[in-house]
Coordinates of C-alpha atoms and ligand atoms in Angstrom, one line a residue:
X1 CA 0.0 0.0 0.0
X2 CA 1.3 3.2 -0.9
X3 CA 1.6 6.1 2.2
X4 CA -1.1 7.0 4.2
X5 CA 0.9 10.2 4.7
X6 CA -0.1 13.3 2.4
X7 CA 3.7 14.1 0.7
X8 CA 3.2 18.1 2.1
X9 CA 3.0 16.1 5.7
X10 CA 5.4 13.7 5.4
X11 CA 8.1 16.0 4.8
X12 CA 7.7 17.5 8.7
X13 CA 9.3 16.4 11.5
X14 CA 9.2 17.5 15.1
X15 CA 9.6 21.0 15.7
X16 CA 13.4 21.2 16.9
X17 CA 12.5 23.3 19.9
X18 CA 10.2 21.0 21.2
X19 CA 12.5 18.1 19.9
X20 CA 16.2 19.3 22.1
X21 CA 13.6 20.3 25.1
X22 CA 12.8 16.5 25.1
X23 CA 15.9 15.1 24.6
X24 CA 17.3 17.1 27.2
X25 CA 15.1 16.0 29.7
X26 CA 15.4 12.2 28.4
X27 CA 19.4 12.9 29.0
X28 CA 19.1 14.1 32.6
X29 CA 16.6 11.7 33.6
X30 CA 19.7 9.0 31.9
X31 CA 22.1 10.9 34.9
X32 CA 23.8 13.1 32.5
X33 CA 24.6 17.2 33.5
X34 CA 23.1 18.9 30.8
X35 CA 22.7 22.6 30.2
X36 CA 19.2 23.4 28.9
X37 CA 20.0 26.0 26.6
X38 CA 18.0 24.2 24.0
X39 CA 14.3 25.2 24.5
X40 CA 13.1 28.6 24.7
X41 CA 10.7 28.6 27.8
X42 CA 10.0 31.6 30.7
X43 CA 11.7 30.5 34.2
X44 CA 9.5 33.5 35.8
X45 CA 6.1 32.3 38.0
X46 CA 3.1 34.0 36.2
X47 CA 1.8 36.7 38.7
X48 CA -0.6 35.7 41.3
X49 CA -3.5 37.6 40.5
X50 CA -3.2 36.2 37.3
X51 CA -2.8 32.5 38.3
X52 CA -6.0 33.0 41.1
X53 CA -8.3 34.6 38.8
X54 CA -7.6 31.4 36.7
X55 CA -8.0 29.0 40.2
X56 CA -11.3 31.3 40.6
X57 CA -12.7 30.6 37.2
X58 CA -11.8 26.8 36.7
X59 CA -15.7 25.6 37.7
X60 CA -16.7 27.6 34.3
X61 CA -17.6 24.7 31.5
X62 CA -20.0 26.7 28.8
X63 CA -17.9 27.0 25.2
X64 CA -16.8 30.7 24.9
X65 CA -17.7 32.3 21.2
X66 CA -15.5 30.6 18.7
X67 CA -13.8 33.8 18.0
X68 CA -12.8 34.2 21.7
X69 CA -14.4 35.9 25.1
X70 CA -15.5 40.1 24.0
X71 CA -14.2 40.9 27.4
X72 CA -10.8 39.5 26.8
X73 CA -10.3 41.0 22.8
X74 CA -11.7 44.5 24.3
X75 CA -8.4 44.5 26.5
X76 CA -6.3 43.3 23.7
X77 CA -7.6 45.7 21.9
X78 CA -6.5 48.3 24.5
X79 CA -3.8 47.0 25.3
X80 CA -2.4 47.0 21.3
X81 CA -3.7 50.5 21.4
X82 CA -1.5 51.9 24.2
X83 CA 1.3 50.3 22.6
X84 CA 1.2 51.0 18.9
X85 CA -1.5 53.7 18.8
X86 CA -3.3 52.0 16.3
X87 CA -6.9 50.6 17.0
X88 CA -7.3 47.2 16.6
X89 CA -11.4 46.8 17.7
X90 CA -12.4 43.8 19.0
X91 CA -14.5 42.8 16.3
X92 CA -10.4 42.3 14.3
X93 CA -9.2 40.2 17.5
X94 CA -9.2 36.2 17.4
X95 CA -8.0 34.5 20.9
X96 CA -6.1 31.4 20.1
X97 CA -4.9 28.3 22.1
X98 CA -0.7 29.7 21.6
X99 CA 0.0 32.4 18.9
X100 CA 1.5 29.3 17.3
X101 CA -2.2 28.1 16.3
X102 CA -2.8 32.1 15.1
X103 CA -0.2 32.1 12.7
X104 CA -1.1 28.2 11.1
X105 CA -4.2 29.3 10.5
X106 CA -3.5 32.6 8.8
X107 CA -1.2 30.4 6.6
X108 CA -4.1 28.0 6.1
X109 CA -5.8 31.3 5.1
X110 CA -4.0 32.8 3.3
X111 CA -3.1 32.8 -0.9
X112 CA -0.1 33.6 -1.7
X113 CA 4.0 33.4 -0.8
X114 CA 5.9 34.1 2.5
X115 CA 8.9 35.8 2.5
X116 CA 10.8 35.5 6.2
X117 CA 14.3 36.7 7.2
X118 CA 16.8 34.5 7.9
X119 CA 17.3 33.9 10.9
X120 CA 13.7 33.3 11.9
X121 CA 11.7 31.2 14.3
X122 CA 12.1 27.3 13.3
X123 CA 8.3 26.8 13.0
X124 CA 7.0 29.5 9.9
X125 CA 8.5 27.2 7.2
X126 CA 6.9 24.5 7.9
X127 CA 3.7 26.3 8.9
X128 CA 3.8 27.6 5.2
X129 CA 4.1 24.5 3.6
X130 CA 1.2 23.1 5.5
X131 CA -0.7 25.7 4.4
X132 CA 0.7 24.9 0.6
X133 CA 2.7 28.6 0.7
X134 CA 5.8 28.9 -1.4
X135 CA 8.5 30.6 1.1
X136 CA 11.4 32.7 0.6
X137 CA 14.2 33.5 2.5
X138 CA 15.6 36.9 2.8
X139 CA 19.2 36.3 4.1
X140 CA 20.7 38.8 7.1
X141 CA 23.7 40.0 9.0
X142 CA 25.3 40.4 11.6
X143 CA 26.4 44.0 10.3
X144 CA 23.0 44.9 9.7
X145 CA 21.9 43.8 13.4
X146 CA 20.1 40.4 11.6
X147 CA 17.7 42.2 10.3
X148 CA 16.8 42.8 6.6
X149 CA 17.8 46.5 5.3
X150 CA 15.3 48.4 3.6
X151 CA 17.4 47.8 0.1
X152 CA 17.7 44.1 1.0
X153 CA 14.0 43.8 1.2
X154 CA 13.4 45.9 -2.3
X155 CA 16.0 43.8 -3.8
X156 CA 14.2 40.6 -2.8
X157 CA 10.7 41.8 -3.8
X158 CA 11.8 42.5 -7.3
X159 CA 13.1 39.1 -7.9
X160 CA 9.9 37.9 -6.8
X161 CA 6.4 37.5 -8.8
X162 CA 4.2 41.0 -8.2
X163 CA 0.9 39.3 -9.0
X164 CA 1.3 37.3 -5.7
X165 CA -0.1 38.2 -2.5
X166 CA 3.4 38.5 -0.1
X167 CA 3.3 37.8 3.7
X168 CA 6.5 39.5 5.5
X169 CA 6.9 37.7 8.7
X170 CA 9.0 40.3 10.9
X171 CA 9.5 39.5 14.5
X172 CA 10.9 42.2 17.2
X173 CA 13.1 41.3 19.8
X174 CA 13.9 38.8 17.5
X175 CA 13.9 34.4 18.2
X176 CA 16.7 33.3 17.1
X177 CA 18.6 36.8 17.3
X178 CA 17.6 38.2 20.1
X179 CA 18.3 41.5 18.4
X180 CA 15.5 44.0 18.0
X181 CA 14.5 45.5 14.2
X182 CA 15.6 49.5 14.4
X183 CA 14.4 50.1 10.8
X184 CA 10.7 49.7 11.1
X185 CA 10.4 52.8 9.0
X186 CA 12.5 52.5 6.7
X187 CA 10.7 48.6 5.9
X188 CA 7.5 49.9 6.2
X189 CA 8.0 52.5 3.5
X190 CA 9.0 48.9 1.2
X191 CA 5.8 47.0 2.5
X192 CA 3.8 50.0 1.4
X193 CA 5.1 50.0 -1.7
X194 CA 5.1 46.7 -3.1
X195 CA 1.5 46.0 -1.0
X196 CA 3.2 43.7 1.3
X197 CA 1.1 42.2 4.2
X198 CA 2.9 42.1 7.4
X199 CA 2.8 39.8 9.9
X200 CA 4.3 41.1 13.1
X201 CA 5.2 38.4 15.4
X202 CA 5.0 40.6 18.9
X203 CA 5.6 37.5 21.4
X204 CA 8.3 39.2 23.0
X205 CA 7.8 42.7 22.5
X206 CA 7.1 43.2 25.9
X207 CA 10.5 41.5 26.8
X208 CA 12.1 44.7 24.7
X209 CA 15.4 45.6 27.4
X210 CA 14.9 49.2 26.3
X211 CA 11.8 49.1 27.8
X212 CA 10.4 50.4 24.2
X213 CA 7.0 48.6 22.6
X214 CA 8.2 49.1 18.7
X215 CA 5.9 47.8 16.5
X216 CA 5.9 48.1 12.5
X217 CA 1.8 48.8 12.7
X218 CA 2.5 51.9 13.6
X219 CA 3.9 52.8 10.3
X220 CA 1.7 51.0 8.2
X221 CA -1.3 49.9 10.1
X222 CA -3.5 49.4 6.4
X223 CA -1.8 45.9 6.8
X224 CA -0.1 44.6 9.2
X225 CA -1.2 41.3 10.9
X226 CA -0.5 41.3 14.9
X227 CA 0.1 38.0 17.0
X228 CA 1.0 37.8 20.4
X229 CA 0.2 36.4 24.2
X230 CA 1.0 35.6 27.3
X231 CA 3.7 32.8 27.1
X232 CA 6.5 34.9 27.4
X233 CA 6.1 38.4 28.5
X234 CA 4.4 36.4 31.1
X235 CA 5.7 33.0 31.5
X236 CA 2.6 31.2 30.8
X237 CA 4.0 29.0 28.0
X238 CA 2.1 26.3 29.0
X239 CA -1.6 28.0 28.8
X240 CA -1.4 28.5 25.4
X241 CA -3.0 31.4 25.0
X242 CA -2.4 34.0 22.3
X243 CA -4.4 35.8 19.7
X244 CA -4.0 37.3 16.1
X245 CA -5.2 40.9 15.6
X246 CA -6.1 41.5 11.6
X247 CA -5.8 45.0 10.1
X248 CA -9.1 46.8 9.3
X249 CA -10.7 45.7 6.1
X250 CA -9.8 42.0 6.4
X251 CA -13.4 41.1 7.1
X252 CA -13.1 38.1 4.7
X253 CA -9.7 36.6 6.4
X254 CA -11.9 37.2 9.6
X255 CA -14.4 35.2 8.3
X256 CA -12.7 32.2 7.3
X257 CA -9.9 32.0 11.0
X258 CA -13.1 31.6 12.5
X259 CA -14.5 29.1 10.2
X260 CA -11.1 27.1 10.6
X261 CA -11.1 27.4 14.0
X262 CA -14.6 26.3 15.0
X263 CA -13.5 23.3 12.9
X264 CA -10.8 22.4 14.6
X265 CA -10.3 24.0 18.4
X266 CA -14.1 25.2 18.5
X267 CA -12.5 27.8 21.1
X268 CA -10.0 28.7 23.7
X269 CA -10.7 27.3 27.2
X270 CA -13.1 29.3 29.1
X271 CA -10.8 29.2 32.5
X272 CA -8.0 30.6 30.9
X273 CA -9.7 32.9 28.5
X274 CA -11.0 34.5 31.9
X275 CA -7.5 34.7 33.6
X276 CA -6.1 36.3 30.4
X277 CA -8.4 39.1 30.9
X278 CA -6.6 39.6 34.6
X279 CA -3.1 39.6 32.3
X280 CA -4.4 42.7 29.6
X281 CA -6.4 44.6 32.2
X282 CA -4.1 44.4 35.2
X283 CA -0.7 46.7 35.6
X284 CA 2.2 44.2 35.3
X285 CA 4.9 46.9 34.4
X286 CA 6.7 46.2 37.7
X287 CA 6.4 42.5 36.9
X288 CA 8.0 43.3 33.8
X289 CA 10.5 45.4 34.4
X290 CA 12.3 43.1 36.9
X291 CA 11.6 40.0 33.9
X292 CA 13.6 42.0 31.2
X293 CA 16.1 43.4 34.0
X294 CA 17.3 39.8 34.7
X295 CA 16.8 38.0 31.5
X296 CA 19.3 41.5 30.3
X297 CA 21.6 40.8 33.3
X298 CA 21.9 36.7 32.3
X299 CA 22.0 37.8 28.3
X300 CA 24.4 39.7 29.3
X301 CA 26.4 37.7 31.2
X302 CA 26.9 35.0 28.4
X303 CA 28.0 37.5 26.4
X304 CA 30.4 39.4 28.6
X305 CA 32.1 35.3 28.8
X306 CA 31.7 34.0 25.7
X307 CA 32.4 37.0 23.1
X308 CA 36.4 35.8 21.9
X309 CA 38.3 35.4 18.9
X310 CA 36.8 32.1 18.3
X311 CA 33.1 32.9 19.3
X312 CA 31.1 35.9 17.3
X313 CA 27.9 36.9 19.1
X314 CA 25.8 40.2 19.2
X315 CA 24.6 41.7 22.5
X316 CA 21.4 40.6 24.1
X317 CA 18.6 43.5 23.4
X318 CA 15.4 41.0 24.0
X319 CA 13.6 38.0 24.1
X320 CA 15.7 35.6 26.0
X321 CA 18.4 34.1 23.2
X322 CA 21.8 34.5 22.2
X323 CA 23.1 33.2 18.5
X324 CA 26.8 32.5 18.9
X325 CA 28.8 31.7 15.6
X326 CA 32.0 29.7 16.2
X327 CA 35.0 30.2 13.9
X328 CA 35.9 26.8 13.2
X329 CA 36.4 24.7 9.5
X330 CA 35.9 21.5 11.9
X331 CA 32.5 20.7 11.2
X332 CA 30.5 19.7 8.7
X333 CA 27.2 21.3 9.2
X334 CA 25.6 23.6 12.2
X335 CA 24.0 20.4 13.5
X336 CA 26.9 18.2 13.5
X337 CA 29.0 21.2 15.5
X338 CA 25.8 21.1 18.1
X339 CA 25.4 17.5 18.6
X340 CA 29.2 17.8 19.3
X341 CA 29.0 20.5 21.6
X342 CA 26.4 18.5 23.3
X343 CA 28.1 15.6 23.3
X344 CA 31.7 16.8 24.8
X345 CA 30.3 20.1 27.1
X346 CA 26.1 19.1 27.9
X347 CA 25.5 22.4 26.4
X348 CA 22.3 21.9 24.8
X349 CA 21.5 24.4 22.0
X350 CA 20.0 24.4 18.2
X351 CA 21.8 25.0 14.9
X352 CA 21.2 27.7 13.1
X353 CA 20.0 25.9 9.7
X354 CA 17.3 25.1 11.8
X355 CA 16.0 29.2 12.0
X356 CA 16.9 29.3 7.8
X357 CA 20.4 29.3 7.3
X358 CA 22.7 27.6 5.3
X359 CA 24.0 24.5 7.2
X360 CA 27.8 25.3 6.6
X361 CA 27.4 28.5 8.9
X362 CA 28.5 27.7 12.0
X363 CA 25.7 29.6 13.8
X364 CA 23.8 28.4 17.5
X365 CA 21.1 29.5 19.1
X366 CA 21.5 29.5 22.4
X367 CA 18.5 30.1 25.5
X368 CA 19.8 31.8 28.5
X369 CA 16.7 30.6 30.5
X370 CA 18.0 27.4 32.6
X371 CA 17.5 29.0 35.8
X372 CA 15.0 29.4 38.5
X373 CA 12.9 32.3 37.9
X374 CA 10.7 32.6 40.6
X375 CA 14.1 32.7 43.5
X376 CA 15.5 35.4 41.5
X377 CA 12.5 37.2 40.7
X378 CA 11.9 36.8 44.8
X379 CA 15.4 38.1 46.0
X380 CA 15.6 40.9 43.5
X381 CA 15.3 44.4 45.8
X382 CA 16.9 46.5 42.7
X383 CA 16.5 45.7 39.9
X384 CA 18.5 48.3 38.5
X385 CA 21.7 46.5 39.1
X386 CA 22.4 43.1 38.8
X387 CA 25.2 42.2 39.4
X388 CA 27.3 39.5 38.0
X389 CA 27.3 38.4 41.8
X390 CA 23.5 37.9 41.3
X391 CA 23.8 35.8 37.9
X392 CA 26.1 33.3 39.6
X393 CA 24.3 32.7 42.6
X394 CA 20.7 32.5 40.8
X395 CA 21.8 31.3 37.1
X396 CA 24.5 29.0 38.0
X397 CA 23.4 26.4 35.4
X398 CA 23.8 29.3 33.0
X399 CA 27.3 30.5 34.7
X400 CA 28.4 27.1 34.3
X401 CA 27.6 26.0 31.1
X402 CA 28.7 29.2 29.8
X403 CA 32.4 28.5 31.5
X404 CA 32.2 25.2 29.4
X405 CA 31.0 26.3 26.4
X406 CA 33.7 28.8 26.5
X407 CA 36.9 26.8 27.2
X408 CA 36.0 24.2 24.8
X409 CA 35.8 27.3 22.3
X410 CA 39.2 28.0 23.0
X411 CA 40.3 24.4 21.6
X412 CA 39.1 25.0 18.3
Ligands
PMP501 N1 6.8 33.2 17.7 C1 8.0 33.0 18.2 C2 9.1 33.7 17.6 C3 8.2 32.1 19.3 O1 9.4 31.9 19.7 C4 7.1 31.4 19.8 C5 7.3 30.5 21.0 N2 7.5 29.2 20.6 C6 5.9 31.6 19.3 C7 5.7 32.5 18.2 C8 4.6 30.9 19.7 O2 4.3 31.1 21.0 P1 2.9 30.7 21.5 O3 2.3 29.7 20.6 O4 3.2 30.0 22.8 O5 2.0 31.9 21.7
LIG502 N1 9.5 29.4 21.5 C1 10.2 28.3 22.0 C2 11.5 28.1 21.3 O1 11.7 28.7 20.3 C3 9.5 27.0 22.2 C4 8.1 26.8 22.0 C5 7.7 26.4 20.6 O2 8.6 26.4 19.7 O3 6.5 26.3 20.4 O4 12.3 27.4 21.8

């Protein structure tokens, strides 16, 4: 019998991120000392108003409205407001179990071609090519702070078809990166030219060091798509909660999200859709503030100790990753180097052909997050500095692997 498998499908694998998060907890339980800078994933508790009203609300059972509770997309819809000054009503807001679900959809939805930087986050590929979307890559650099340059992105679009419809997936503080885009301007002016729809990956906006929401929308809100939620800003990975804001006029795209998603999720779950509403309404710049002034003070740690002659790396600016590139001719391929690394150090982290580039570059991606959270959120007083002092004793994982990672650099 031939494959069950359609061929679109059967090309997938695992999503690498949720891959190394397994197979680093399948080596430690095996005895080995591993350094989980593999997975992406908040160490911070999600505040305790937040988590209550959740405890408060779990005897709810009724089905919320397929395109998510009013109450919760008004606050969005504030909360976007406040941020990019651009009004995003309620009616333009879908709630969706993870932004991850928000953004297959919209590929599901959506006719035409996707055109992503490279580096970008390991699962828009293959959400494109379930939803049968060609993709292009739009190489970076490091010069250029990895992001594309206005005349980068101009050069691109003219090698590509204009009778297609073109989804530019930007995302700011960036995953892999960790750099945040400073020429929204400048890119917008492009989109607007060549009719570009943008979709504006916001996850960790909020985890922006320079305590500065940027966000293209505000140069070109006629089109530009808006995902976000609470798994990192506010370390609720596991609720998977998020939501996908649409640009005014895209009544039809509306339309058909919620038809695919009261075929497939029906909705978000009521408890959590409640607690969310907690997490939009509720001041949690305090909350944040102390989250970006660590994850800067660990960023910056790594990359005060492992910036050399033999390791490249640009300084943390959000988010919570690193991308180190090691100068070496050793290795084959960007996996080969990590399974290596893994192999001789326990430092767990992802190649970079996995986030779009070519596999000869010998670029990482590395997440400074294997720490506990919630006992240095707790013995914080100012968080205005951090001292390395701090980083050892409440990121020693990170201190340590970073010390490994390091002297086996210097052997190459
Ligand atoms: N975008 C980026 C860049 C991410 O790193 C993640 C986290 N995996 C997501 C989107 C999806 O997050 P979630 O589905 O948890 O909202
Ligand atoms: N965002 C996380 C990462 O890039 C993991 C979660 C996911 O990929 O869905 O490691």
């Amino acid at each position: 019998m031939t494959t069950i498998v359609k061929k679109n499908i059967l090309k997938l694998k695992e999503s690498s991120t949720l891959a190394i998060n397994e197979k680093s907890k399948q080596l430690i339980e095996e005895g080995k000392k591993i350094y989980r800078f593999g997975f992406g994933q908040s160490p911070f508790q999600i505040p305790e108003k937040i988590v209550e009203k959740l405890r408060q609300n779990a005897f709810k059972k009724e089905y919320l409205p397929i395109q998510g509770l009013p109450e919760l997309r008004e606050k969005i819809s504030k909360y976007l407001f406040l941020r990019t000054g651009i009004k995003y009503p309620k009616e333009n807001i879908l709630i969706t179990p993870g932004s991850k679900e928000a953004m297959l959809l919209m590929h599901v939805t959506f006719n035409g071609e996707i055109l992503t930087p490279a580096p970008s986050w390991v699962s828009y590929e293959p959400q494109a090519e379930i939803g049968r979307n060609k993709v292009h890559w739009l190489e970076t650099s490091r010069e250029n702070n990895w992001f594309p340059t206005a005349k980068e992105l101009e050069n691109k679009l003219r090698k590509i078809s204009k009778k297609k419809n073109i989804i530019l997936i930007l995302n700011s503080p960036n995953n892999p990166s960790g750099a945040i885009c400073k020429n929204l301007k400048e890119l917008a002016i492009v989109a607007k030219k060549y009719k570009l729809i943008i979709l504006s990956d916001e996850i960790y906006t909020d985890l922006s060091f320079d305590n500065d929401y940027k966000s293209i929308s505000k140069f070109y809100p006629a089109h530009t798509f808006i995902s976000g939620g609470l798994s990192k800003w506010c370390g609720a990975g596991g609720w998977r909660l998020g939501f996908l804001a649409v640009p005014n006029g895209s009544k039809q795209f509306m339309k058909s999200l919620k038809s695919l998603a009261s075929e497939s999720y029906s909705t978000v779950n009521t408890p959590t859709q409640f607690a969310a509403v907690e997490a939009y309404e509720g001041d949690y710049e305090d909350y944040k503030l102390k989250v970006r002034a660590i994850l800067n003070a660990v960023g910056n740690y790594v990359y005060n100790h492992l910036k050399s002659n033999k390791i490249l790396i640009t300084p943390p600016q959000g988010a919570f990753y690193l991308m180190p590139e090691f100068r070496s001719k050793k290795f084959k391929s960007s996996s080969q180097l990590c399974d290596t690394i893994l192999n001789e150090t326990g430092v767990a982290m992802l190649p970079g052909s996995d986030f779009g580039f070519h596999p000869k570059k010998m670029l990482t991606r590395l997440s400074y997050t294997d720490f506990d959270g919630i006992e240095f959120f707790r013995n914080i007083s100012d968080y205005k500095s951090i001292s390395e002092e701090m980083v050892k004793m409440y990121a020693p994982n990170v201190v340590e692997g970073t010390t490994k990672l390091s002297n086996w650099a210097k052997n190459l």
